[in-house]
PDB file of C-alpha atoms in Angstrom:
ATOM      1  CA  UNK Y   1       0.000   0.000   0.000  1.00 72.00           C
ATOM      2  CA  UNK Y   2       1.378   3.394  -0.999  1.00 88.00           C
ATOM      3  CA  UNK Y   3       1.489   6.316   1.385  1.00 94.00           C
ATOM      4  CA  UNK Y   4      -1.441   8.714   1.294  1.00 96.00           C
ATOM      5  CA  UNK Y   5      -0.538  12.262   0.313  1.00 97.00           C
ATOM      6  CA  UNK Y   6      -1.336  13.404   3.887  1.00 98.00           C
ATOM      7  CA  UNK Y   7       0.926  10.761   5.407  1.00 98.00           C
ATOM      8  CA  UNK Y   8       3.711  11.503   2.935  1.00 98.00           C
ATOM      9  CA  UNK Y   9       3.584  15.227   3.759  1.00 98.00           C
ATOM     10  CA  UNK Y  10       3.485  14.563   7.511  1.00 98.00           C
ATOM     11  CA  UNK Y  11       6.478  12.213   7.287  1.00 98.00           C
ATOM     12  CA  UNK Y  12       8.395  14.771   5.232  1.00 98.00           C
ATOM     13  CA  UNK Y  13       7.610  17.392   7.867  1.00 98.00           C
ATOM     14  CA  UNK Y  14       8.964  15.007  10.511  1.00 98.00           C
ATOM     15  CA  UNK Y  15      12.138  14.401   8.497  1.00 98.00           C
ATOM     16  CA  UNK Y  16      12.654  18.171   8.548  1.00 98.00           C
ATOM     17  CA  UNK Y  17      11.916  18.290  12.298  1.00 98.00           C
ATOM     18  CA  UNK Y  18      14.506  15.563  12.955  1.00 98.00           C
ATOM     19  CA  UNK Y  19      17.135  17.458  10.954  1.00 98.00           C
ATOM     20  CA  UNK Y  20      16.258  20.580  12.963  1.00 98.00           C
ATOM     21  CA  UNK Y  21      16.755  18.562  16.164  1.00 98.00           C
ATOM     22  CA  UNK Y  22      20.178  17.498  14.908  1.00 98.00           C
ATOM     23  CA  UNK Y  23      21.050  21.104  14.141  1.00 97.00           C
ATOM     24  CA  UNK Y  24      19.886  22.194  17.618  1.00 98.00           C
ATOM     25  CA  UNK Y  25      21.995  19.544  19.347  1.00 98.00           C
ATOM     26  CA  UNK Y  26      25.016  20.435  17.229  1.00 98.00           C
ATOM     27  CA  UNK Y  27      24.602  24.057  18.371  1.00 98.00           C
ATOM     28  CA  UNK Y  28      24.413  22.853  21.981  1.00 98.00           C
ATOM     29  CA  UNK Y  29      27.539  20.759  21.475  1.00 98.00           C
ATOM     30  CA  UNK Y  30      29.387  23.820  20.200  1.00 98.00           C
ATOM     31  CA  UNK Y  31      28.174  25.931  23.139  1.00 97.00           C
ATOM     32  CA  UNK Y  32      29.199  23.234  25.642  1.00 98.00           C
ATOM     33  CA  UNK Y  33      32.636  23.133  24.017  1.00 97.00           C
ATOM     34  CA  UNK Y  34      32.853  26.918  24.408  1.00 97.00           C
ATOM     35  CA  UNK Y  35      31.984  26.487  28.108  1.00 96.00           C
ATOM     36  CA  UNK Y  36      34.863  23.951  28.439  1.00 96.00           C
ATOM     37  CA  UNK Y  37      32.402  21.131  29.100  1.00 97.00           C
ATOM     38  CA  UNK Y  38      33.906  18.579  26.731  1.00 98.00           C
ATOM     39  CA  UNK Y  39      31.864  15.668  28.084  1.00 98.00           C
ATOM     40  CA  UNK Y  40      28.571  17.502  27.658  1.00 98.00           C
ATOM     41  CA  UNK Y  41      29.740  18.619  24.206  1.00 98.00           C
ATOM     42  CA  UNK Y  42      30.331  14.958  23.392  1.00 98.00           C
ATOM     43  CA  UNK Y  43      26.870  13.980  24.705  1.00 98.00           C
ATOM     44  CA  UNK Y  44      25.199  16.569  22.472  1.00 98.00           C
ATOM     45  CA  UNK Y  45      27.352  15.549  19.509  1.00 98.00           C
ATOM     46  CA  UNK Y  46      26.151  11.961  19.924  1.00 98.00           C
ATOM     47  CA  UNK Y  47      22.601  13.295  20.201  1.00 98.00           C
ATOM     48  CA  UNK Y  48      23.183  15.150  16.918  1.00 98.00           C
ATOM     49  CA  UNK Y  49      24.253  11.890  15.255  1.00 98.00           C
ATOM     50  CA  UNK Y  50      21.182  10.078  16.619  1.00 97.00           C
ATOM     51  CA  UNK Y  51      18.849  12.737  15.243  1.00 98.00           C
ATOM     52  CA  UNK Y  52      20.453  12.430  11.815  1.00 98.00           C
ATOM     53  CA  UNK Y  53      19.868   8.663  12.019  1.00 98.00           C
ATOM     54  CA  UNK Y  54      16.228   9.263  13.001  1.00 98.00           C
ATOM     55  CA  UNK Y  55      15.741  11.542   9.995  1.00 98.00           C
ATOM     56  CA  UNK Y  56      17.403   9.035   7.691  1.00 98.00           C
ATOM     57  CA  UNK Y  57      15.193   6.239   9.029  1.00 98.00           C
ATOM     58  CA  UNK Y  58      12.096   8.259   8.165  1.00 98.00           C
ATOM     59  CA  UNK Y  59      13.545   9.195   4.789  1.00 98.00           C
ATOM     60  CA  UNK Y  60      14.197   5.564   3.908  1.00 98.00           C
ATOM     61  CA  UNK Y  61      10.706   4.589   5.067  1.00 98.00           C
ATOM     62  CA  UNK Y  62       9.082   7.192   2.801  1.00 98.00           C
ATOM     63  CA  UNK Y  63      11.150   5.916  -0.120  1.00 97.00           C
ATOM     64  CA  UNK Y  64      10.430   2.262   0.704  1.00 97.00           C
ATOM     65  CA  UNK Y  65       6.705   3.045   0.628  1.00 97.00           C
ATOM     66  CA  UNK Y  66       6.986   4.658  -2.809  1.00 97.00           C
ATOM     67  CA  UNK Y  67       6.714   8.184  -1.482  1.00 97.00           C
ATOM     68  CA  UNK Y  68       8.663  11.223  -2.516  1.00 97.00           C
ATOM     69  CA  UNK Y  69      11.045  12.833  -0.059  1.00 98.00           C
ATOM     70  CA  UNK Y  70      10.874  16.610  -0.170  1.00 97.00           C
ATOM     71  CA  UNK Y  71      13.450  18.342   1.985  1.00 97.00           C
ATOM     72  CA  UNK Y  72      12.801  21.889   3.082  1.00 95.00           C
ATOM     73  CA  UNK Y  73      14.842  24.645   4.699  1.00 96.00           C
ATOM     74  CA  UNK Y  74      15.858  24.101   8.320  1.00 95.00           C
ATOM     75  CA  UNK Y  75      15.405  27.047  10.657  1.00 94.00           C
ATOM     76  CA  UNK Y  76      18.500  28.174  12.488  1.00 95.00           C
ATOM     77  CA  UNK Y  77      18.453  26.976  16.097  1.00 97.00           C
ATOM     78  CA  UNK Y  78      19.190  28.963  19.188  1.00 95.00           C
ATOM     79  CA  UNK Y  79      22.977  29.166  19.610  1.00 95.00           C
ATOM     80  CA  UNK Y  80      23.598  30.413  23.150  1.00 96.00           C
ATOM     81  CA  UNK Y  81      22.758  29.089  26.585  1.00 97.00           C
ATOM     82  CA  UNK Y  82      23.950  30.411  29.910  1.00 95.00           C
ATOM     83  CA  UNK Y  83      25.049  27.019  31.205  1.00 96.00           C
ATOM     84  CA  UNK Y  84      24.531  23.269  30.927  1.00 97.00           C
ATOM     85  CA  UNK Y  85      21.398  23.358  33.101  1.00 97.00           C
ATOM     86  CA  UNK Y  86      19.771  25.770  30.656  1.00 98.00           C
ATOM     87  CA  UNK Y  87      20.814  23.546  27.727  1.00 98.00           C
ATOM     88  CA  UNK Y  88      19.194  20.502  29.283  1.00 98.00           C
ATOM     89  CA  UNK Y  89      16.055  22.438  30.235  1.00 98.00           C
ATOM     90  CA  UNK Y  90      15.820  23.373  26.554  1.00 98.00           C
ATOM     91  CA  UNK Y  91      16.506  19.750  25.621  1.00 98.00           C
ATOM     92  CA  UNK Y  92      13.628  18.541  27.822  1.00 98.00           C
ATOM     93  CA  UNK Y  93      11.274  21.119  26.296  1.00 98.00           C
ATOM     94  CA  UNK Y  94      12.388  20.220  22.782  1.00 98.00           C
ATOM     95  CA  UNK Y  95      12.000  16.471  23.287  1.00 98.00           C
ATOM     96  CA  UNK Y  96       8.450  17.018  24.617  1.00 98.00           C
ATOM     97  CA  UNK Y  97       7.646  18.867  21.382  1.00 98.00           C
ATOM     98  CA  UNK Y  98       9.117  16.047  19.297  1.00 98.00           C
ATOM     99  CA  UNK Y  99       7.063  13.518  21.263  1.00 98.00           C
ATOM    100  CA  UNK Y 100       3.949  15.509  20.358  1.00 98.00           C
ATOM    101  CA  UNK Y 101       4.947  15.476  16.688  1.00 98.00           C
ATOM    102  CA  UNK Y 102       5.481  11.698  16.739  1.00 98.00           C
ATOM    103  CA  UNK Y 103       2.158  11.181  18.512  1.00 98.00           C
ATOM    104  CA  UNK Y 104       0.463  13.288  15.828  1.00 98.00           C
ATOM    105  CA  UNK Y 105       2.009  11.063  13.151  1.00 98.00           C
ATOM    106  CA  UNK Y 106       0.645   7.954  14.872  1.00 98.00           C
ATOM    107  CA  UNK Y 107      -2.782   9.597  15.145  1.00 98.00           C
ATOM    108  CA  UNK Y 108      -2.724  10.413  11.431  1.00 98.00           C
ATOM    109  CA  UNK Y 109      -1.590   6.892  10.521  1.00 98.00           C
ATOM    110  CA  UNK Y 110      -4.433   5.523  12.649  1.00 98.00           C
ATOM    111  CA  UNK Y 111      -6.950   7.815  10.941  1.00 98.00           C
ATOM    112  CA  UNK Y 112      -5.589   6.797   7.542  1.00 97.00           C
ATOM    113  CA  UNK Y 113      -5.673   3.110   8.558  1.00 97.00           C
ATOM    114  CA  UNK Y 114      -2.013   2.892   7.571  1.00 97.00           C
ATOM    115  CA  UNK Y 115      -1.040  -0.042   9.742  1.00 97.00           C
ATOM    116  CA  UNK Y 116       2.445  -0.297   8.277  1.00 97.00           C
ATOM    117  CA  UNK Y 117       3.129   3.305   9.300  1.00 98.00           C
ATOM    118  CA  UNK Y 118       1.737   2.662  12.777  1.00 98.00           C
ATOM    119  CA  UNK Y 119       4.070  -0.313  13.168  1.00 97.00           C
ATOM    120  CA  UNK Y 120       7.038   1.684  11.872  1.00 98.00           C
ATOM    121  CA  UNK Y 121       6.284   4.710  14.056  1.00 98.00           C
ATOM    122  CA  UNK Y 122       6.064   2.600  17.218  1.00 98.00           C
ATOM    123  CA  UNK Y 123       9.872   2.574  17.255  1.00 97.00           C
ATOM    124  CA  UNK Y 124       9.840   6.387  17.378  1.00 98.00           C
ATOM    125  CA  UNK Y 125       7.197   6.400  20.130  1.00 98.00           C
ATOM    126  CA  UNK Y 126       9.408   4.170  22.279  1.00 97.00           C
ATOM    127  CA  UNK Y 127      12.497   6.184  21.404  1.00 97.00           C
ATOM    128  CA  UNK Y 128      10.812   9.367  22.614  1.00 98.00           C
ATOM    129  CA  UNK Y 129      10.060   7.820  25.991  1.00 98.00           C
ATOM    130  CA  UNK Y 130      13.775   7.091  26.333  1.00 97.00           C
ATOM    131  CA  UNK Y 131      14.825  10.524  24.997  1.00 97.00           C
ATOM    132  CA  UNK Y 132      12.621  12.405  27.466  1.00 98.00           C
ATOM    133  CA  UNK Y 133      13.621  10.226  30.435  1.00 98.00           C
ATOM    134  CA  UNK Y 134      17.346  10.555  29.697  1.00 98.00           C
ATOM    135  CA  UNK Y 135      17.239  14.321  29.263  1.00 98.00           C
ATOM    136  CA  UNK Y 136      15.196  14.716  32.458  1.00 98.00           C
ATOM    137  CA  UNK Y 137      17.616  12.508  34.413  1.00 98.00           C
ATOM    138  CA  UNK Y 138      20.644  14.476  33.229  1.00 98.00           C
ATOM    139  CA  UNK Y 139      18.889  17.768  33.998  1.00 98.00           C
ATOM    140  CA  UNK Y 140      18.246  16.587  37.548  1.00 98.00           C
ATOM    141  CA  UNK Y 141      21.865  15.548  37.995  1.00 97.00           C
ATOM    142  CA  UNK Y 142      23.106  18.867  36.613  1.00 97.00           C
ATOM    143  CA  UNK Y 143      20.843  20.804  38.951  1.00 97.00           C
ATOM    144  CA  UNK Y 144      22.308  18.878  41.883  1.00 96.00           C
ATOM    145  CA  UNK Y 145      25.880  19.361  40.654  1.00 95.00           C
ATOM    146  CA  UNK Y 146      25.754  22.977  39.487  1.00 91.00           C
ATOM    147  CA  UNK Y 147      27.095  24.454  42.737  1.00 92.00           C
ATOM    148  CA  UNK Y 148      29.781  21.816  43.167  1.00 95.00           C
ATOM    149  CA  UNK Y 149      32.733  21.996  40.760  1.00 94.00           C
ATOM    150  CA  UNK Y 150      33.808  18.469  41.687  1.00 95.00           C
ATOM    151  CA  UNK Y 151      30.376  17.016  41.021  1.00 95.00           C
ATOM    152  CA  UNK Y 152      30.129  18.934  37.735  1.00 94.00           C
ATOM    153  CA  UNK Y 153      33.554  17.633  36.725  1.00 94.00           C
ATOM    154  CA  UNK Y 154      32.495  14.037  37.415  1.00 96.00           C
ATOM    155  CA  UNK Y 155      29.173  14.419  35.570  1.00 96.00           C
ATOM    156  CA  UNK Y 156      30.898  16.038  32.589  1.00 96.00           C
ATOM    157  CA  UNK Y 157      33.355  13.162  32.549  1.00 96.00           C
ATOM    158  CA  UNK Y 158      30.523  10.598  32.708  1.00 96.00           C
ATOM    159  CA  UNK Y 159      28.677  12.248  29.799  1.00 97.00           C
ATOM    160  CA  UNK Y 160      31.928  12.272  27.840  1.00 96.00           C
ATOM    161  CA  UNK Y 161      31.980   8.477  27.853  1.00 95.00           C
ATOM    162  CA  UNK Y 162      28.862   8.252  25.660  1.00 95.00           C
ATOM    163  CA  UNK Y 163      29.496   6.707  22.235  1.00 95.00           C
ATOM    164  CA  UNK Y 164      27.359   6.623  19.133  1.00 94.00           C
ATOM    165  CA  UNK Y 165      25.632   3.382  18.313  1.00 92.00           C
ATOM    166  CA  UNK Y 166      23.547   3.539  15.160  1.00 89.00           C
ATOM    167  CA  UNK Y 167      19.931   2.793  16.053  1.00 91.00           C
ATOM    168  CA  UNK Y 168      18.037  -0.057  14.430  1.00 89.00           C
ATOM    169  CA  UNK Y 169      14.921   1.797  13.303  1.00 89.00           C
ATOM    170  CA  UNK Y 170      11.682   0.088  12.474  1.00 74.00           C
TER     171      UNK Y 170
END
């Protein structure tokens, strides 16, 4: 079954949103580097790579379903944050928005009776649960550590150990 025109457009919009997310996290990585928080910079760089993978997973799905991928301009993200706590507050807010976008895609797929899309999008639904929980956990740890240079050093070091593992989407 081919994608409906509504589903194709919605998936293309989500591809663009995922590339925007990547761009946002790359900006955060650069800001963290400027703040001499190399571990946090690494964490956001890995997040950037994951968002690119998410976009590419959607792109491949649209193509596999016989749809046409139409890329559009990506808005420039915010580029300055006062500190790591502010970055992760923004991350939590952003991931909640992305969760809403994914939920809207599932709702549209349900309305369209596109069961293949529902099945495919379930991976993204589960991924968003993990994304929100991780960002919230790190935010909490940063809030506890922000007045303790030693604790901030250890947390930055811990976040620096994160490595990219390409997700298996769908």
